[in-house]
Short mmCIF file of N, CA and C in Angstrom, two decimals:
data_model
loop_
_atom_site.label_atom_id
_atom_site.label_comp_id
_atom_site.label_asym_id
_atom_site.label_seq_id
_atom_site.Cartn_x
_atom_site.Cartn_y
_atom_site.Cartn_z
N UNK A 1 -12.00 11.99 2.27
CA UNK A 1 -11.59 10.12 2.27
C UNK A 1 -12.07 9.94 1.25
N UNK A 2 -11.63 9.07 0.52
CA UNK A 2 -12.80 8.09 -0.62
C UNK A 2 -12.86 6.45 -0.19
N UNK A 3 -12.20 6.25 0.55
CA UNK A 3 -11.76 4.65 0.74
C UNK A 3 -10.97 4.39 2.24
N UNK A 4 -11.33 3.35 2.40
CA UNK A 4 -10.88 2.63 3.96
C UNK A 4 -11.43 1.51 4.15
N UNK A 5 -10.42 0.66 4.60
CA UNK A 5 -10.71 -0.60 4.44
C UNK A 5 -10.23 -1.47 6.46
N UNK A 6 -11.27 -1.51 6.90
CA UNK A 6 -11.20 -2.03 8.21
C UNK A 6 -9.82 -3.17 8.54
N UNK A 7 -9.15 -3.45 9.30
CA UNK A 7 -7.90 -4.63 9.64
C UNK A 7 -7.65 -4.48 10.76
N UNK A 8 -7.28 -6.00 11.01
CA UNK A 8 -7.71 -6.68 12.63
C UNK A 8 -6.04 -7.43 12.12
N UNK A 9 -5.10 -6.95 12.99
CA UNK A 9 -4.03 -7.97 13.21
C UNK A 9 -4.39 -9.18 13.76
N UNK A 10 -4.06 -10.21 13.53
CA UNK A 10 -3.74 -11.27 13.72
C UNK A 10 -2.88 -12.59 14.12
N UNK A 11 -2.69 -12.71 15.27
CA UNK A 11 -1.18 -12.99 16.06
C UNK A 11 -0.62 -14.67 14.58
N UNK A 12 0.04 -14.57 14.44
CA UNK A 12 0.77 -15.75 13.52
C UNK A 12 0.59 -16.84 14.49
N UNK A 13 -0.26 -18.37 14.03
CA UNK A 13 -0.09 -19.36 14.61
C UNK A 13 0.48 -20.02 15.14
N UNK A 14 0.83 -20.40 16.40
CA UNK A 14 2.14 -21.42 16.55
C UNK A 14 2.56 -22.73 15.81
N UNK A 15 3.94 -22.34 15.30
CA UNK A 15 3.88 -23.77 14.64
C UNK A 15 3.51 -23.36 12.87
N UNK A 16 3.83 -22.13 12.71
CA UNK A 16 2.94 -21.47 11.12
C UNK A 16 4.57 -21.83 10.34
N UNK A 17 3.95 -22.24 9.22
CA UNK A 17 5.29 -22.35 8.37
C UNK A 17 5.40 -21.19 7.29
N UNK A 18 6.79 -20.93 6.70
CA UNK A 18 7.02 -20.14 5.59
C UNK A 18 6.00 -19.74 4.83
N UNK A 19 5.66 -20.97 4.15
CA UNK A 19 4.56 -20.92 3.36
C UNK A 19 3.01 -20.74 3.83
N UNK A 20 2.80 -21.24 4.47
CA UNK A 20 1.66 -20.91 5.13
C UNK A 20 1.48 -19.23 5.51
N UNK A 21 2.67 -18.82 6.37
CA UNK A 21 1.76 -17.18 6.25
C UNK A 21 2.55 -16.81 5.04
N UNK A 22 3.31 -16.70 3.55
CA UNK A 22 3.17 -16.39 2.82
C UNK A 22 1.37 -15.96 2.52
N UNK A 23 0.88 -17.30 2.55
CA UNK A 23 -0.45 -17.71 1.79
C UNK A 23 -1.50 -16.28 2.75
N UNK A 24 -1.50 -16.05 4.05
CA UNK A 24 -1.96 -15.75 4.59
C UNK A 24 -2.37 -14.16 4.10
N UNK A 25 -3.54 -13.28 4.24
CA UNK A 25 -3.79 -11.91 4.05
C UNK A 25 -2.70 -11.23 4.69
N UNK A 26 -2.36 -9.88 4.22
CA UNK A 26 -1.17 -9.10 4.87
C UNK A 26 -1.73 -7.76 4.90
N UNK A 27 -1.52 -7.13 5.90
CA UNK A 27 -1.95 -5.82 6.25
C UNK A 27 -1.65 -4.99 4.99
N UNK A 28 -0.36 -4.89 4.49
CA UNK A 28 0.58 -4.69 3.48
C UNK A 28 -0.54 -4.31 2.24
N UNK A 29 -1.25 -5.46 1.90
CA UNK A 29 -1.42 -5.77 0.97
C UNK A 29 -3.06 -4.87 0.63
N UNK A 30 -3.80 -3.86 1.96
CA UNK A 30 -5.10 -3.06 1.90
C UNK A 30 -4.40 -2.05 0.90
N UNK A 31 -3.50 -1.06 0.87
CA UNK A 31 -3.02 -0.09 0.43
C UNK A 31 -2.78 -0.12 -1.10
N UNK A 32 -2.38 -1.25 -1.57
CA UNK A 32 -2.73 -1.76 -3.28
C UNK A 32 -3.91 -1.91 -3.53
N UNK A 33 -5.05 -2.58 -2.62
CA UNK A 33 -6.29 -2.88 -3.24
C UNK A 33 -7.28 -1.71 -2.77
N UNK A 34 -7.02 -0.53 -2.20
CA UNK A 34 -7.67 1.03 -2.22
C UNK A 34 -7.01 1.67 -2.96
N UNK A 35 -6.00 1.52 -3.70
CA UNK A 35 -5.67 2.55 -4.80
C UNK A 35 -6.17 2.10 -5.78
N UNK A 36 -6.68 0.89 -6.23
CA UNK A 36 -7.00 -0.03 -7.30
C UNK A 36 -8.65 0.45 -6.92
N UNK A 37 -9.19 0.88 -6.01
CA UNK A 37 -10.52 0.69 -5.69
C UNK A 37 -10.84 1.98 -6.25
N UNK A 38 -10.54 2.66 -5.94
CA UNK A 38 -10.21 4.07 -5.80
C UNK A 38 -9.93 4.47 -7.43
N UNK A 39 -9.09 4.20 -8.18
CA UNK A 39 -9.25 4.42 -9.59
C UNK A 39 -8.41 5.56 -9.51
N UNK A 40 -8.26 6.28 -11.37
CA UNK A 40 -7.54 7.36 -11.89
C UNK A 40 -8.72 8.05 -11.38
N UNK A 41 -8.14 9.18 -10.93
CA UNK A 41 -8.96 10.73 -11.29
C UNK A 41 -9.47 11.42 -12.04
N UNK A 42 -10.67 12.21 -11.78
CA UNK A 42 -10.65 12.95 -13.62
C UNK A 42 -9.16 13.44 -14.20
N UNK A 43 -9.56 14.00 -15.72
CA UNK A 43 -8.68 14.77 -16.04
C UNK A 43 -8.95 16.13 -15.30
N UNK A 44 -7.60 16.80 -15.42
CA UNK A 44 -6.98 18.13 -14.94
C UNK A 44 -7.13 17.57 -13.26
N UNK A 45 -7.38 16.41 -12.54
CA UNK A 45 -7.45 16.43 -11.24
C UNK A 45 -6.05 15.61 -10.71
N UNK A 46 -5.80 15.86 -9.77
CA UNK A 46 -4.45 15.25 -8.95
C UNK A 46 -4.96 14.86 -7.73
N UNK A 47 -4.76 13.05 -7.68
CA UNK A 47 -5.01 12.76 -6.29
C UNK A 47 -3.74 12.06 -5.36
N UNK A 48 -3.55 12.26 -4.21
CA UNK A 48 -2.93 12.03 -3.27
C UNK A 48 -3.35 11.14 -2.64
N UNK A 49 -2.44 9.89 -2.30
CA UNK A 49 -2.99 8.84 -1.48
C UNK A 49 -1.66 9.41 -0.39
N UNK A 50 -2.31 9.11 0.99
CA UNK A 50 -1.65 9.92 2.28
C UNK A 50 -2.17 8.50 3.16
N UNK A 51 -0.65 8.06 3.20
CA UNK A 51 -0.53 6.52 4.00
C UNK A 51 0.58 6.32 5.01
N UNK A 52 0.17 5.14 5.44
CA UNK A 52 1.80 5.05 6.99
C UNK A 52 2.60 4.10 6.30
N UNK A 53 3.46 3.84 6.73
CA UNK A 53 4.54 2.99 6.42
C UNK A 53 4.16 1.39 5.59
N UNK A 54 3.25 1.07 6.32
CA UNK A 54 2.64 0.15 5.91
C UNK A 54 2.54 -0.27 4.28
N UNK A 55 2.16 0.84 3.75
CA UNK A 55 1.98 1.18 2.06
C UNK A 55 3.26 1.30 1.43
N UNK A 56 4.46 1.09 2.00
CA UNK A 56 6.17 0.92 1.54
C UNK A 56 6.16 -0.33 0.90
N UNK A 57 5.56 -0.53 -0.15
CA UNK A 57 5.18 -2.05 -1.06
C UNK A 57 5.28 -1.97 -2.45
N UNK A 58 6.02 -2.56 -3.02
CA UNK A 58 5.80 -3.05 -4.46
C UNK A 58 4.42 -2.62 -4.88
N UNK A 59 3.12 -3.26 -4.47
CA UNK A 59 1.77 -3.51 -4.76
C UNK A 59 1.35 -2.03 -4.66
N UNK A 60 1.34 -1.19 -3.80
CA UNK A 60 0.64 -0.31 -3.37
C UNK A 60 1.69 0.61 -4.92
N UNK A 61 2.99 1.03 -5.23
CA UNK A 61 3.47 1.65 -5.79
C UNK A 61 2.68 1.41 -7.52
N UNK A 62 2.96 -0.18 -7.55
CA UNK A 62 2.65 -0.15 -8.76
C UNK A 62 0.83 0.26 -9.42
N UNK A 63 0.66 0.22 -7.48
CA UNK A 63 -1.15 0.67 -8.14
C UNK A 63 -1.27 1.95 -8.22
N UNK A 64 -0.39 2.76 -7.52
CA UNK A 64 -0.17 4.59 -7.77
C UNK A 64 -0.04 4.28 -9.33
N UNK A 65 1.27 4.37 -9.66
CA UNK A 65 1.30 4.10 -11.21
C UNK A 65 0.46 4.12 -11.89
N UNK A 66 0.07 2.78 -12.17
CA UNK A 66 -1.29 2.84 -12.86
C UNK A 66 -2.73 3.44 -12.96
N UNK A 67 -2.41 4.11 -11.73
CA UNK A 67 -3.48 4.81 -12.01
C UNK A 67 -3.70 6.25 -11.86
N UNK A 68 -2.10 6.24 -11.90
CA UNK A 68 -1.84 7.35 -12.45
C UNK A 68 -2.14 8.91 -11.32
N UNK A 69 -1.97 8.11 -9.99
CA UNK A 69 -1.83 8.74 -8.69
C UNK A 69 -0.67 8.91 -8.12
N UNK A 70 -0.51 10.16 -7.23
CA UNK A 70 0.58 9.72 -6.39
C UNK A 70 0.08 9.71 -4.88
N UNK A 71 1.43 9.49 -4.44
CA UNK A 71 1.23 8.91 -2.55
C UNK A 71 2.33 9.31 -1.95
N UNK A 72 1.95 9.89 -0.71
CA UNK A 72 2.78 10.51 0.26
C UNK A 72 2.78 9.60 1.66
N UNK A 73 3.83 9.07 1.84
CA UNK A 73 3.79 8.08 2.86
C UNK A 73 4.93 8.20 4.07
N UNK A 74 3.95 7.65 5.05
CA UNK A 74 4.75 8.12 6.30
C UNK A 74 5.33 7.20 6.63
N UNK A 75 7.12 6.80 6.58
CA UNK A 75 8.07 5.70 6.56
C UNK A 75 9.03 6.52 7.76
N UNK A 76 9.90 5.55 8.18
CA UNK A 76 10.82 5.39 9.10
C UNK A 76 12.28 6.04 8.17
N UNK A 77 12.26 5.37 7.14
CA UNK A 77 13.75 5.51 6.61
C UNK A 77 13.28 6.29 5.59
N UNK A 78 14.63 6.98 5.01
CA UNK A 78 14.29 7.59 3.41
C UNK A 78 14.53 6.84 2.33
N UNK A 79 13.44 6.98 1.39
CA UNK A 79 12.98 6.22 -0.08
C UNK A 79 13.74 7.17 -0.74
N UNK A 80 14.02 6.92 -1.61
CA UNK A 80 13.99 7.76 -3.13
C UNK A 80 13.78 6.98 -4.42
N UNK A 81 12.41 7.15 -5.03
CA UNK A 81 11.66 6.76 -6.02
C UNK A 81 12.33 7.16 -7.45
N UNK A 82 13.07 6.63 -8.61
CA UNK A 82 12.93 7.29 -9.56
C UNK A 82 12.40 6.71 -10.91
N UNK A 83 11.87 7.38 -11.64
CA UNK A 83 10.99 6.87 -12.62
C UNK A 83 11.49 6.92 -13.80
N UNK A 84 12.40 6.93 -14.10
CA UNK A 84 13.24 6.67 -15.20
C UNK A 84 13.22 7.88 -16.56
N UNK A 85 12.44 8.73 -16.01
CA UNK A 85 11.86 9.90 -17.03
C UNK A 85 12.67 11.20 -17.05
#
């Protein structure tokens, strides 16, 4: 294990607006930050990030692609990602 970030879910305040909710930090943002923090593997090494369904967000996929790593997600629905190669 190379990185971890504690996260505590905080209930949404009563009367919170959509704009306020969008500005609040989200649990799903943690995954992309961790991938970026770990960075790219050394030459001839493969790193695979193992994550739960919280990582099923664009920021995580973008960080994985940018660092040349891979990701294994535990999700509820089938997903198919093509790279266009």
